[in-house]
């Protein structure tokens, strides 16, 4: 457990001091950070993860501070290229602190594999025949992954659905698999492939697709937090946040951006820990459709005391084993920083980060607008893309903020002026 997730002046520290501060609150050695140095994962390591590799692509890796989850202080590792995301999560976590931080929970980590059966003459009867023999099918699936069964996972159920498509009625067999600390895609795909012949024979048809569904709606994680009225800025801010939320709940155009804000937090933790961002994102898209309409993934209300309460429930299929989680050194370091011991713990941290990010974005939108906070980093970005040195960048950023002119041509002209020794 982190001694505290509040680290004074963390944002203003140089990188090596930040490393020491994180190591101190975790009670660990600063050596942990050798895993996140640029030479810890080279092209040869990368070639074990992907194909046609000629290099590696680095991203900022940081921690969000101020988080308390279920009464315990934690540091939340986040990898993102987007300015303001980590600061916003930390700020929202600070606003949740007076009321106890984030409360989280989750279902068992159940993923589903689908087997599509085609050319079935009697789909209804085939469904019943498959259900009659489910114990045999489940045993066969479990035989594929003794390790998973040994750690308490394995197939927990079997369902058969009939899906009316344009030209046929497909029989879909779902294996419901508790994947424990894995994300589980490979594990359930292997099972689906292994049982497909038997299932097709029972159905008297042919098996075609055998793959997991990313609509991981049996693997949900939930977060809830009460955001302090005074720290938020008072009743009017809360009322405006509620208007912003209600628009997202009612309007898909707004909901897409509202949910993108949630995913800023979610994907950053998923990526930092070496997990599959696309799998979590696909699960989020499918979960955001309620009664056929795309809507907000989160909810916001005012509680009886007039504070703002936010909730977020969504599929978070992430693991501590498999994929890049154990192979990528930065992911290993991030998991150590997160101090999670099960995939469910990690999923709950991810969903708390999503809720924090969501609240932070709503608060800014409902008050000053997003551009102000972005300006100084945006100015830094512009200066960097013009090739400014650190010293030149400081001068350029100050000048752009002063002039409120965040344009590349202006950066270029200030840079030219600095380099020619002139002033204007
Ligand atoms: P995996 O197969 O590498 O690891 C899971 C295996 O680890 C289990 O099958 C089990 O045998 C073993 N294991 C050991 N200890 C365990 C524990 N405590 N809990 C659970 N299992 C334990 O990986 P995976 O999680 O099955 O698959 C994840 C990978 O699949 C990711 O890289 C993902 O990108 C990829 N993938 C995703 C999709 C998709 O989302 N559509 C499709 C294909 C592959």
Short mmCIF file of N, CA, C and O and ligand atoms in Angstrom, two decimals, residues 49 109 111 144-154 178-191 211-214 219 274-280 282 317-326 341 343, ligand 1:
data_model
loop_
_atom_site.label_atom_id
_atom_site.label_comp_id
_atom_site.label_asym_id
_atom_site.label_seq_id
_atom_site.Cartn_x
_atom_site.Cartn_y
_atom_site.Cartn_z
N UNK A 49 7.38 -8.81 -29.82
CA UNK A 49 5.96 -8.49 -29.61
C UNK A 49 5.22 -8.24 -30.91
O UNK A 49 4.00 -8.42 -30.97
N UNK A 109 -14.03 -12.17 -13.23
CA UNK A 109 -13.48 -11.85 -14.56
C UNK A 109 -13.89 -12.85 -15.64
O UNK A 109 -13.11 -13.70 -16.08
N UNK A 111 -14.94 -13.85 -19.30
CA UNK A 111 -14.95 -13.51 -20.73
C UNK A 111 -15.77 -14.56 -21.47
O UNK A 111 -15.99 -15.65 -20.96
N UNK A 144 -8.15 -27.80 -22.11
CA UNK A 144 -7.18 -27.03 -22.91
C UNK A 144 -6.31 -26.14 -22.03
O UNK A 144 -5.28 -25.65 -22.47
N UNK A 145 -6.76 -25.85 -20.81
CA UNK A 145 -6.02 -24.86 -20.01
C UNK A 145 -5.97 -25.28 -18.54
O UNK A 145 -6.57 -24.66 -17.66
N UNK A 146 -5.20 -26.37 -18.26
CA UNK A 146 -5.13 -26.85 -16.87
C UNK A 146 -4.61 -25.79 -15.90
O UNK A 146 -5.04 -25.73 -14.75
N UNK A 147 -3.71 -24.91 -16.41
CA UNK A 147 -3.15 -23.87 -15.53
C UNK A 147 -4.27 -22.93 -15.05
O UNK A 147 -4.35 -22.58 -13.87
N UNK A 148 -5.12 -22.56 -15.99
CA UNK A 148 -6.22 -21.64 -15.65
C UNK A 148 -7.16 -22.29 -14.64
O UNK A 148 -7.59 -21.66 -13.66
N UNK A 149 -7.44 -23.57 -14.85
CA UNK A 149 -8.33 -24.29 -13.92
C UNK A 149 -7.67 -24.39 -12.54
O UNK A 149 -8.31 -24.17 -11.51
N UNK A 150 -6.36 -24.64 -12.56
CA UNK A 150 -5.60 -24.77 -11.30
C UNK A 150 -5.67 -23.49 -10.46
O UNK A 150 -5.75 -23.54 -9.24
N UNK A 151 -5.66 -22.31 -11.14
CA UNK A 151 -5.69 -21.05 -10.37
C UNK A 151 -7.13 -20.61 -10.08
O UNK A 151 -7.36 -19.49 -9.62
N UNK A 152 -8.09 -21.48 -10.33
CA UNK A 152 -9.48 -21.17 -9.93
C UNK A 152 -10.37 -20.68 -11.06
O UNK A 152 -11.53 -20.35 -10.85
N UNK A 153 -9.81 -20.63 -12.29
CA UNK A 153 -10.63 -20.18 -13.42
C UNK A 153 -11.17 -21.36 -14.21
O UNK A 153 -11.25 -22.47 -13.70
N UNK A 154 -11.53 -21.08 -15.46
CA UNK A 154 -12.07 -22.12 -16.33
C UNK A 154 -13.50 -21.80 -16.73
O UNK A 154 -14.05 -20.77 -16.35
N UNK A 178 -14.15 -17.98 -16.73
CA UNK A 178 -13.48 -17.15 -15.72
C UNK A 178 -11.99 -17.20 -16.02
O UNK A 178 -11.37 -18.26 -15.92
N UNK A 179 -11.44 -16.03 -16.43
CA UNK A 179 -10.04 -16.01 -16.89
C UNK A 179 -9.09 -15.52 -15.79
O UNK A 179 -7.92 -15.23 -16.06
N UNK A 180 -9.60 -15.37 -14.58
CA UNK A 180 -8.77 -14.97 -13.42
C UNK A 180 -7.89 -13.75 -13.73
O UNK A 180 -8.40 -12.72 -14.00
N UNK A 181 -6.57 -13.89 -13.70
CA UNK A 181 -5.70 -12.71 -13.84
C UNK A 181 -5.24 -12.46 -15.26
O UNK A 181 -4.29 -11.70 -15.49
N UNK A 182 -5.90 -13.11 -16.23
CA UNK A 182 -5.54 -12.87 -17.63
C UNK A 182 -6.57 -11.93 -18.26
O UNK A 182 -7.69 -11.82 -17.78
N UNK A 183 -6.18 -11.25 -19.35
CA UNK A 183 -7.18 -10.57 -20.16
C UNK A 183 -8.07 -11.63 -20.81
O UNK A 183 -9.27 -11.46 -20.94
N UNK A 184 -7.43 -12.72 -21.24
CA UNK A 184 -8.18 -13.92 -21.55
C UNK A 184 -8.48 -14.22 -23.00
O UNK A 184 -9.03 -15.28 -23.30
N UNK A 185 -8.09 -13.33 -23.92
CA UNK A 185 -8.45 -13.56 -25.33
C UNK A 185 -7.86 -14.87 -25.85
O UNK A 185 -8.58 -15.71 -26.40
N UNK A 186 -6.56 -15.05 -25.67
CA UNK A 186 -5.94 -16.28 -26.17
C UNK A 186 -6.53 -17.50 -25.48
O UNK A 186 -6.77 -18.53 -26.10
N UNK A 187 -6.72 -17.37 -24.17
CA UNK A 187 -7.23 -18.51 -23.39
C UNK A 187 -8.59 -18.96 -23.92
O UNK A 187 -8.80 -20.16 -24.17
N UNK A 188 -9.51 -18.02 -24.13
CA UNK A 188 -10.86 -18.44 -24.56
C UNK A 188 -10.89 -18.81 -26.05
O UNK A 188 -11.66 -19.69 -26.45
N UNK A 189 -10.04 -18.17 -26.85
CA UNK A 189 -10.00 -18.54 -28.28
C UNK A 189 -9.52 -19.99 -28.44
O UNK A 189 -10.06 -20.74 -29.26
N UNK A 190 -8.53 -20.36 -27.64
CA UNK A 190 -8.02 -21.74 -27.70
C UNK A 190 -9.15 -22.72 -27.36
O UNK A 190 -9.33 -23.75 -28.02
N UNK A 191 -9.90 -22.40 -26.32
CA UNK A 191 -11.01 -23.29 -25.92
C UNK A 191 -12.05 -23.38 -27.03
O UNK A 191 -12.55 -24.46 -27.34
N UNK A 211 -14.08 -17.26 -31.75
CA UNK A 211 -13.30 -16.17 -31.15
C UNK A 211 -14.08 -15.50 -30.02
O UNK A 211 -15.32 -15.56 -30.01
N UNK A 212 -13.33 -14.84 -29.12
CA UNK A 212 -14.01 -14.15 -28.02
C UNK A 212 -14.90 -13.03 -28.54
O UNK A 212 -14.70 -12.53 -29.65
N UNK A 213 -15.87 -12.61 -27.72
CA UNK A 213 -16.55 -11.35 -27.99
C UNK A 213 -15.89 -10.28 -27.12
O UNK A 213 -15.64 -10.51 -25.94
N UNK A 214 -15.63 -9.12 -27.73
CA UNK A 214 -15.11 -8.00 -26.94
C UNK A 214 -16.22 -7.25 -26.20
O UNK A 214 -15.95 -6.31 -25.45
N UNK A 219 -18.00 -9.00 -17.47
CA UNK A 219 -16.77 -8.65 -16.74
C UNK A 219 -16.78 -7.14 -16.49
O UNK A 219 -16.02 -6.39 -17.08
N UNK A 274 0.55 -2.38 -20.04
CA UNK A 274 0.82 -3.36 -21.11
C UNK A 274 -0.41 -4.11 -21.57
O UNK A 274 -0.30 -5.15 -22.22
N UNK A 275 -1.59 -3.58 -21.27
CA UNK A 275 -2.82 -4.26 -21.67
C UNK A 275 -3.31 -3.77 -23.03
O UNK A 275 -2.77 -2.83 -23.61
N UNK A 276 -4.34 -4.45 -23.52
CA UNK A 276 -4.84 -4.24 -24.88
C UNK A 276 -5.87 -3.11 -24.88
O UNK A 276 -7.03 -3.31 -24.47
N UNK A 277 -5.43 -1.92 -25.32
CA UNK A 277 -6.33 -0.75 -25.30
C UNK A 277 -7.53 -0.96 -26.23
O UNK A 277 -8.64 -0.54 -25.91
N UNK A 278 -7.31 -1.60 -27.37
CA UNK A 278 -8.41 -1.77 -28.34
C UNK A 278 -9.50 -2.68 -27.77
O UNK A 278 -10.69 -2.48 -28.03
N UNK A 279 -9.09 -3.69 -27.02
CA UNK A 279 -10.08 -4.61 -26.45
C UNK A 279 -10.96 -3.86 -25.45
O UNK A 279 -12.19 -4.03 -25.43
N UNK A 280 -10.33 -3.02 -24.62
CA UNK A 280 -11.11 -2.27 -23.63
C UNK A 280 -11.98 -1.24 -24.35
O UNK A 280 -13.16 -1.04 -23.99
N UNK A 282 -13.20 -1.43 -27.43
CA UNK A 282 -14.32 -2.11 -28.10
C UNK A 282 -15.41 -2.46 -27.08
O UNK A 282 -16.61 -2.32 -27.36
N UNK A 317 -11.66 -5.50 -19.48
CA UNK A 317 -10.92 -6.76 -19.61
C UNK A 317 -9.41 -6.52 -19.63
O UNK A 317 -8.83 -6.31 -20.69
N UNK A 318 -8.79 -6.52 -18.46
CA UNK A 318 -7.33 -6.34 -18.37
C UNK A 318 -6.74 -7.47 -17.53
O UNK A 318 -7.44 -8.09 -16.73
N UNK A 319 -5.44 -7.71 -17.74
CA UNK A 319 -4.79 -8.81 -17.04
C UNK A 319 -3.47 -8.41 -16.41
O UNK A 319 -2.93 -7.33 -16.67
N UNK A 320 -2.98 -9.31 -15.58
CA UNK A 320 -1.65 -9.16 -14.99
C UNK A 320 -0.69 -10.17 -15.59
O UNK A 320 0.51 -10.12 -15.36
N UNK A 321 -1.25 -11.17 -16.30
CA UNK A 321 -0.42 -12.15 -17.02
C UNK A 321 -0.85 -12.11 -18.48
O UNK A 321 -1.94 -11.66 -18.80
N UNK A 322 0.01 -12.59 -19.36
CA UNK A 322 -0.33 -12.66 -20.78
C UNK A 322 -0.10 -11.33 -21.49
O UNK A 322 0.14 -10.31 -20.86
N UNK A 323 -0.18 -11.37 -22.81
CA UNK A 323 0.04 -10.18 -23.61
C UNK A 323 1.40 -9.57 -23.31
O UNK A 323 2.39 -10.28 -23.13
N UNK A 324 1.44 -8.22 -23.25
CA UNK A 324 2.71 -7.53 -23.00
C UNK A 324 2.94 -7.27 -21.52
O UNK A 324 3.97 -6.72 -21.13
N UNK A 325 1.98 -7.69 -20.67
CA UNK A 325 2.04 -7.27 -19.26
C UNK A 325 3.33 -7.70 -18.56
O UNK A 325 3.86 -6.97 -17.74
N UNK A 326 3.80 -8.91 -18.90
CA UNK A 326 5.00 -9.39 -18.21
C UNK A 326 6.25 -9.24 -19.08
O UNK A 326 7.36 -9.46 -18.60
N UNK A 341 -2.79 -6.79 -6.95
CA UNK A 341 -2.41 -8.20 -6.90
C UNK A 341 -3.34 -9.09 -7.70
O UNK A 341 -3.04 -10.27 -7.89
N UNK A 343 -6.21 -9.17 -11.32
CA UNK A 343 -6.70 -8.43 -12.48
C UNK A 343 -7.93 -7.60 -12.10
O UNK A 343 -8.14 -6.51 -12.64
P1 LIG B 1 -2.11 -15.57 -22.53
O1 LIG B 1 -2.71 -16.74 -23.23
O2 LIG B 1 -0.73 -15.15 -22.91
O3 LIG B 1 -2.13 -15.81 -20.95
C1 LIG B 1 -3.18 -16.41 -20.32
C2 LIG B 1 -2.78 -17.77 -19.78
O4 LIG B 1 -1.93 -17.60 -18.65
C3 LIG B 1 -3.96 -18.57 -19.28
O5 LIG B 1 -4.52 -19.27 -20.37
C4 LIG B 1 -3.35 -19.46 -18.22
O6 LIG B 1 -2.95 -20.70 -18.76
C5 LIG B 1 -2.07 -18.73 -17.79
N1 LIG B 1 -2.10 -18.24 -16.39
C6 LIG B 1 -1.13 -18.36 -15.47
N2 LIG B 1 -1.49 -17.80 -14.29
C7 LIG B 1 -2.72 -17.30 -14.47
C8 LIG B 1 -3.63 -16.58 -13.64
N3 LIG B 1 -3.35 -16.27 -12.36
N4 LIG B 1 -4.80 -16.19 -14.16
C9 LIG B 1 -5.10 -16.48 -15.46
N5 LIG B 1 -4.29 -17.18 -16.29
C10 LIG B 1 -3.09 -17.57 -15.79
O7 LIG B 1 -2.98 -14.27 -22.67
P2 LIG B 1 -4.55 -13.99 -22.68
O8 LIG B 1 -4.84 -13.11 -21.53
O9 LIG B 1 -5.36 -15.21 -22.85
O10 LIG B 1 -4.65 -13.12 -24.02
C11 LIG B 1 -4.31 -11.76 -24.03
C12 LIG B 1 -3.73 -11.37 -25.36
O11 LIG B 1 -4.61 -11.71 -26.43
C13 LIG B 1 -3.52 -9.89 -25.48
O12 LIG B 1 -2.21 -9.67 -25.96
C14 LIG B 1 -4.52 -9.46 -26.55
O13 LIG B 1 -4.05 -8.34 -27.24
C15 LIG B 1 -4.60 -10.67 -27.41
N6 LIG B 1 -5.78 -10.87 -28.27
C16 LIG B 1 -6.90 -10.09 -28.21
C17 LIG B 1 -7.99 -10.33 -29.05
C18 LIG B 1 -9.24 -9.48 -28.93
O14 LIG B 1 -9.37 -8.73 -27.97
N7 LIG B 1 -10.19 -9.58 -29.85
C19 LIG B 1 -7.92 -11.40 -29.93
C20 LIG B 1 -6.78 -12.19 -29.96
C21 LIG B 1 -5.71 -11.94 -29.12
#
